[in-house]
């Protein structure tokens, strides 16, 4: 049975959780990775109860040893054919008032973690084929006031992914990047920022399943028709 690894999984009603459920439904043994044991265990339990195959693995995306162990465990269960890096939360703040530690922490989870995760994926996929996909954001594409740390970190991740795509495409590794251009209609915004979610309304929040569809689209593409990037937004996005 082929395996998939998804790093950065939180609640079941979140992007990481829904990615795990979708790819488990496609007959992949999904390895669910994140820093919160209760969250990844809940997602794995949900998948296994529905007849899928999932294993939870607690790991810090910025810990080189833990990331390598994650891939070793997944590869022992079957060839790794899909790896998704979904780690990294928003880090707002004015650059002129920001500590170096705060700025570096944003870069470490978004870019350094993406590098460690992507490097291990390439080791397991080169020559045999697989898809390595990264979750991006509107922050990947443009700078905005009070989001300089997040903008620079996500932009760095995107450019690194482009380099990986060009370096390892000839070795059958399909590297892709999904730009999530707006707020996601999931548990984090509904419970963490209910007033903001209400202000945006259902039509102003990006549908979780639509984002997952974009990842599946990249995963299913034939090698003579690969895309690097897909973006997802609502019809009423404020440009």
C-alpha positions as a Markdown table, in Angstrom:
| # | Residue | x | y | z |
|---|---|---|---|---|
| 1 | Unk | 0.0 | 0.0 | 0.0 |
| 2 | Unk | 1.4 | 3.4 | -0.9 |
| 3 | Unk | 1.7 | 6.0 | 1.8 |
| 4 | Unk | 1.1 | 9.7 | 2.2 |
| 5 | Unk | 2.6 | 12.1 | 4.7 |
| 6 | Unk | 0.8 | 15.2 | 5.8 |
| 7 | Unk | 2.7 | 17.6 | 8.1 |
| 8 | Unk | 0.9 | 20.3 | 10.0 |
| 9 | Unk | -2.4 | 18.6 | 10.9 |
| 10 | Unk | -4.6 | 20.2 | 13.5 |
| 11 | Unk | -8.4 | 19.7 | 14.1 |
| 12 | Unk | -10.5 | 17.3 | 12.0 |
| 13 | Unk | -12.4 | 20.4 | 10.7 |
| 14 | Unk | -9.2 | 22.0 | 9.4 |
| 15 | Unk | -7.2 | 21.9 | 6.2 |
| 16 | Unk | -4.7 | 19.3 | 7.4 |
| 17 | Unk | -7.4 | 17.0 | 8.8 |
| 18 | Unk | -9.5 | 17.2 | 5.6 |
| 19 | Unk | -6.4 | 16.6 | 3.4 |
| 20 | Unk | -5.7 | 13.5 | 5.5 |
| 21 | Unk | -9.3 | 12.2 | 5.1 |
| 22 | Unk | -9.4 | 12.8 | 1.4 |
| 23 | Unk | -6.2 | 11.0 | 0.6 |
| 24 | Unk | -7.1 | 8.1 | 2.9 |
| 25 | Unk | -10.2 | 7.7 | 0.8 |
| 26 | Unk | -7.9 | 7.3 | -2.2 |
| 27 | Unk | -6.4 | 4.2 | -0.8 |
| 28 | Unk | -3.3 | 5.7 | 0.7 |
| 29 | Unk | -2.0 | 4.9 | 4.2 |
| 30 | Unk | -1.8 | 8.4 | 5.6 |
| 31 | Unk | 0.8 | 9.4 | 8.2 |
| 32 | Unk | -0.6 | 12.4 | 10.1 |
| 33 | Unk | 2.0 | 14.6 | 11.7 |
| 34 | Unk | 1.8 | 17.6 | 14.0 |
| 35 | Unk | 2.8 | 18.9 | 17.3 |
| 36 | Unk | -0.5 | 18.3 | 19.2 |
| 37 | Unk | -1.0 | 14.6 | 20.0 |
| 38 | Unk | -4.7 | 15.0 | 20.8 |
| 39 | Unk | -5.4 | 16.6 | 17.4 |
| 40 | Unk | -3.5 | 14.1 | 15.2 |
| 41 | Unk | -4.9 | 11.2 | 17.2 |
| 42 | Unk | -8.4 | 12.4 | 16.6 |
| 43 | Unk | -7.9 | 12.7 | 12.9 |
| 44 | Unk | -6.3 | 9.3 | 12.6 |
| 45 | Unk | -9.1 | 7.7 | 14.7 |
| 46 | Unk | -11.7 | 9.3 | 12.4 |
| 47 | Unk | -10.1 | 7.9 | 9.3 |
| 48 | Unk | -9.6 | 4.4 | 10.8 |
| 49 | Unk | -13.2 | 4.3 | 12.0 |
| 50 | Unk | -14.4 | 5.0 | 8.5 |
| 51 | Unk | -12.4 | 2.1 | 7.1 |
| 52 | Unk | -9.3 | 4.0 | 5.9 |
| 53 | Unk | -5.7 | 3.6 | 7.1 |
| 54 | Unk | -4.0 | 6.3 | 9.2 |
| 55 | Unk | -1.2 | 6.6 | 11.6 |
| 56 | Unk | -0.5 | 9.6 | 13.9 |
| 57 | Unk | 3.1 | 10.7 | 14.4 |
| 58 | Unk | 3.9 | 13.5 | 16.8 |
| 59 | Unk | 6.7 | 15.7 | 15.3 |
| 60 | Unk | 8.0 | 19.2 | 15.2 |
| 61 | Unk | 8.4 | 20.3 | 11.5 |
| 62 | Unk | 11.6 | 22.2 | 12.4 |
| 63 | Unk | 13.2 | 19.2 | 14.1 |
| 64 | Unk | 15.5 | 17.6 | 11.5 |
| 65 | Unk | 15.6 | 14.2 | 13.4 |
| 66 | Unk | 11.9 | 14.0 | 13.9 |
| 67 | Unk | 11.1 | 14.8 | 10.3 |
| 68 | Unk | 13.6 | 12.1 | 9.1 |
| 69 | Unk | 12.0 | 9.6 | 11.6 |
| 70 | Unk | 8.6 | 10.4 | 10.2 |
| 71 | Unk | 9.6 | 9.5 | 6.7 |
| 72 | Unk | 11.4 | 6.3 | 7.8 |
| 73 | Unk | 8.3 | 5.1 | 9.6 |
| 74 | Unk | 6.1 | 5.9 | 6.6 |
| 75 | Unk | 8.4 | 4.3 | 4.1 |
| 76 | Unk | 8.5 | 1.1 | 6.2 |
| 77 | Unk | 4.7 | 0.8 | 5.6 |
| 78 | Unk | 4.9 | 1.4 | 1.9 |
| 79 | Unk | 6.4 | 3.6 | -0.8 |
| 80 | Unk | 5.9 | 7.3 | -0.1 |
| 81 | Unk | 3.9 | 8.7 | -3.0 |
| 82 | Unk | 2.6 | 11.9 | -1.6 |
| 83 | Unk | 4.0 | 14.5 | 0.9 |
| 84 | Unk | 2.1 | 17.6 | 1.9 |
| 85 | Unk | 3.7 | 20.4 | 4.0 |
| 86 | Unk | 0.8 | 22.3 | 5.7 |
| 87 | Unk | 2.6 | 23.7 | 8.7 |
| 88 | Unk | 2.8 | 27.4 | 9.6 |
| 89 | Unk | 0.4 | 29.8 | 11.2 |
| 90 | Unk | 0.0 | 33.5 | 10.6 |
| 91 | Unk | 2.5 | 35.7 | 12.5 |
| 92 | Unk | 1.2 | 39.3 | 12.4 |
| 93 | Unk | 3.2 | 42.3 | 13.7 |
| 94 | Unk | 4.9 | 45.5 | 12.7 |
| 95 | Unk | 8.4 | 44.9 | 11.5 |
| 96 | Unk | 9.8 | 48.0 | 13.2 |
| 97 | Unk | 8.6 | 46.7 | 16.6 |
| 98 | Unk | 9.3 | 43.0 | 16.1 |
| 99 | Unk | 11.9 | 41.0 | 17.9 |
| 100 | Unk | 14.5 | 38.9 | 16.0 |
| 101 | Unk | 13.3 | 35.8 | 17.8 |
| 102 | Unk | 9.7 | 36.3 | 16.6 |
| 103 | Unk | 10.8 | 37.0 | 13.0 |
| 104 | Unk | 13.1 | 33.9 | 13.0 |
| 105 | Unk | 10.4 | 31.7 | 14.5 |
| 106 | Unk | 8.1 | 32.6 | 11.6 |
| 107 | Unk | 10.8 | 31.7 | 9.1 |
| 108 | Unk | 11.7 | 28.5 | 10.8 |
| 109 | Unk | 8.2 | 27.0 | 10.6 |
| 110 | Unk | 7.3 | 28.2 | 7.2 |
| 111 | Unk | 10.6 | 27.9 | 5.3 |
| 112 | Unk | 13.1 | 25.9 | 7.2 |
| 113 | Unk | 10.5 | 23.3 | 8.1 |
| 114 | Unk | 9.4 | 23.2 | 4.5 |
| 115 | Unk | 13.0 | 22.6 | 3.4 |
| 116 | Unk | 13.5 | 19.8 | 5.9 |
| 117 | Unk | 10.2 | 18.1 | 4.9 |
| 118 | Unk | 10.9 | 18.6 | 1.2 |
| 119 | Unk | 14.4 | 17.3 | 1.3 |
| 120 | Unk | 13.3 | 14.0 | 3.0 |
| 121 | Unk | 10.5 | 13.6 | 0.4 |
| 122 | Unk | 12.9 | 14.0 | -2.4 |
| 123 | Unk | 15.2 | 11.3 | -0.9 |
| 124 | Unk | 12.2 | 8.8 | -0.9 |
| 125 | Unk | 10.7 | 9.9 | -4.2 |
| 126 | Unk | 13.5 | 10.6 | -6.7 |
| 127 | Unk | 13.6 | 8.1 | -9.5 |
| 128 | Unk | 10.4 | 6.3 | -8.4 |
| 129 | Unk | 7.9 | 9.2 | -8.5 |
| 130 | Unk | 5.7 | 11.1 | -6.1 |
| 131 | Unk | 4.1 | 14.4 | -5.4 |
| 132 | Unk | 5.5 | 17.0 | -2.9 |
| 133 | Unk | 3.0 | 19.7 | -2.3 |
| 134 | Unk | 3.2 | 22.9 | -0.2 |
| 135 | Unk | 0.4 | 25.0 | 1.3 |
| 136 | Unk | 0.8 | 28.6 | 0.4 |
| 137 | Unk | -1.1 | 31.8 | 1.1 |
| 138 | Unk | -1.8 | 35.2 | -0.4 |
| 139 | Unk | 1.2 | 36.1 | 1.8 |
| 140 | Unk | 3.3 | 34.0 | -0.6 |
| 141 | Unk | 2.7 | 36.5 | -3.3 |
| 142 | Unk | 2.8 | 40.0 | -1.9 |
| 143 | Unk | 3.8 | 42.0 | 1.1 |
| 144 | Unk | 1.3 | 43.7 | 3.4 |
| 145 | Unk | 1.7 | 46.1 | 6.3 |
| 146 | Unk | 1.8 | 44.3 | 9.7 |
| 147 | Unk | 2.4 | 40.9 | 8.1 |
| 148 | Unk | 6.1 | 41.3 | 7.1 |
| 149 | Unk | 7.3 | 38.2 | 9.0 |
| 150 | Unk | 4.6 | 35.9 | 7.5 |
| 151 | Unk | 4.9 | 37.5 | 4.0 |
| 152 | Unk | 8.7 | 37.0 | 3.8 |
| 153 | Unk | 8.5 | 33.4 | 5.3 |
| 154 | Unk | 5.7 | 32.2 | 2.9 |
| 155 | Unk | 7.4 | 33.9 | -0.1 |
| 156 | Unk | 10.6 | 32.1 | 0.8 |
| 157 | Unk | 8.8 | 28.8 | 1.0 |
| 158 | Unk | 7.2 | 29.4 | -2.5 |
| 159 | Unk | 10.5 | 30.2 | -4.2 |
| 160 | Unk | 12.2 | 27.3 | -2.5 |
| 161 | Unk | 9.4 | 25.0 | -3.8 |
| 162 | Unk | 9.9 | 26.4 | -7.3 |
| 163 | Unk | 13.6 | 25.5 | -7.1 |
| 164 | Unk | 12.8 | 22.0 | -5.9 |
| 165 | Unk | 10.3 | 21.6 | -8.8 |
| 166 | Unk | 12.9 | 22.4 | -11.4 |
| 167 | Unk | 15.7 | 20.4 | -9.7 |
| 168 | Unk | 13.7 | 17.2 | -9.2 |
| 169 | Unk | 11.0 | 17.2 | -11.9 |
| 170 | Unk | 13.4 | 15.3 | -14.2 |
| 171 | Unk | 13.6 | 12.7 | -11.4 |
| 172 | Unk | 9.8 | 12.2 | -11.4 |
| 173 | Unk | 9.1 | 14.3 | -8.3 |
| 174 | Unk | 6.1 | 16.6 | -8.9 |
| 175 | Unk | 6.5 | 19.6 | -6.7 |
| 176 | Unk | 3.5 | 21.9 | -6.4 |
| 177 | Unk | 2.2 | 24.9 | -4.4 |
| 178 | Unk | -1.4 | 25.7 | -3.5 |
| 179 | Unk | -2.1 | 29.4 | -2.7 |
| 180 | Unk | -4.9 | 29.7 | -0.3 |
| 181 | Unk | -5.9 | 33.3 | -0.9 |
| 182 | Unk | -8.2 | 34.1 | 2.0 |
| 183 | Unk | -9.7 | 32.9 | 5.3 |
| 184 | Unk | -10.6 | 29.2 | 5.4 |
| 185 | Unk | -14.0 | 28.1 | 6.6 |
| 186 | Unk | -12.7 | 25.7 | 9.3 |
| 187 | Unk | -12.5 | 25.3 | 13.0 |
| 188 | Unk | -9.6 | 27.7 | 13.6 |
| 189 | Unk | -11.4 | 30.8 | 12.3 |
| 190 | Unk | -14.8 | 29.8 | 13.6 |
| 191 | Unk | -13.6 | 29.2 | 17.1 |
| 192 | Unk | -10.6 | 31.4 | 17.3 |
| 193 | Unk | -12.0 | 34.5 | 15.5 |
| 194 | Unk | -15.8 | 34.2 | 15.5 |
| 195 | Unk | -16.5 | 37.9 | 15.0 |
| 196 | Unk | -14.2 | 38.0 | 11.9 |
| 197 | Unk | -15.8 | 34.9 | 10.5 |
| 198 | Unk | -19.2 | 36.4 | 11.0 |
| 199 | Unk | -18.1 | 39.6 | 9.3 |
| 200 | Unk | -16.9 | 37.7 | 6.3 |
| 201 | Unk | -19.9 | 35.4 | 6.1 |
| 202 | Unk | -20.1 | 32.0 | 4.5 |
| 203 | Unk | -19.5 | 33.4 | 1.0 |
| 204 | Unk | -16.4 | 35.2 | 2.2 |
| 205 | Unk | -14.7 | 32.1 | 3.6 |
| 206 | Unk | -13.0 | 29.6 | 1.4 |
| 207 | Unk | -14.6 | 26.2 | 1.3 |
| 208 | Unk | -12.3 | 23.5 | 2.8 |
| 209 | Unk | -13.3 | 20.9 | 0.3 |
| 210 | Unk | -12.4 | 23.2 | -2.6 |
| 211 | Unk | -8.9 | 23.6 | -1.3 |
| 212 | Unk | -8.5 | 19.9 | -0.8 |
| 213 | Unk | -9.7 | 19.5 | -4.5 |
| 214 | Unk | -6.8 | 21.6 | -5.6 |
| 215 | Unk | -4.3 | 19.3 | -3.8 |
| 216 | Unk | -6.0 | 16.3 | -5.3 |
| 217 | Unk | -5.8 | 17.8 | -8.8 |
| 218 | Unk | -2.1 | 18.3 | -8.5 |
| 219 | Unk | -1.6 | 14.8 | -7.1 |
| 220 | Unk | -3.5 | 13.2 | -9.9 |
| 221 | Unk | -1.8 | 15.1 | -12.8 |
| 222 | Unk | 0.0 | 13.1 | -15.4 |
| 223 | Unk | 3.7 | 13.9 | -15.7 |
| 224 | Unk | 3.3 | 15.4 | -19.2 |
| 225 | Unk | 0.8 | 17.9 | -17.8 |
| 226 | Unk | 2.2 | 19.0 | -14.5 |
| 227 | Unk | 1.3 | 22.4 | -12.9 |
| 228 | Unk | 3.4 | 24.0 | -10.2 |
| 229 | Unk | 0.8 | 26.3 | -8.7 |
| 230 | Unk | -3.0 | 26.5 | -8.2 |
| 231 | Unk | -4.7 | 29.3 | -6.2 |
| 232 | Unk | -8.0 | 29.1 | -4.5 |
| 233 | Unk | -10.2 | 32.1 | -3.4 |
| 234 | Unk | -13.8 | 33.1 | -3.0 |
| 235 | Unk | -15.8 | 34.8 | -5.6 |
| 236 | Unk | -16.1 | 38.0 | -3.5 |
| 237 | Unk | -12.4 | 38.3 | -2.6 |
| 238 | Unk | -11.4 | 41.8 | -1.8 |
| 239 | Unk | -8.6 | 42.4 | -4.3 |
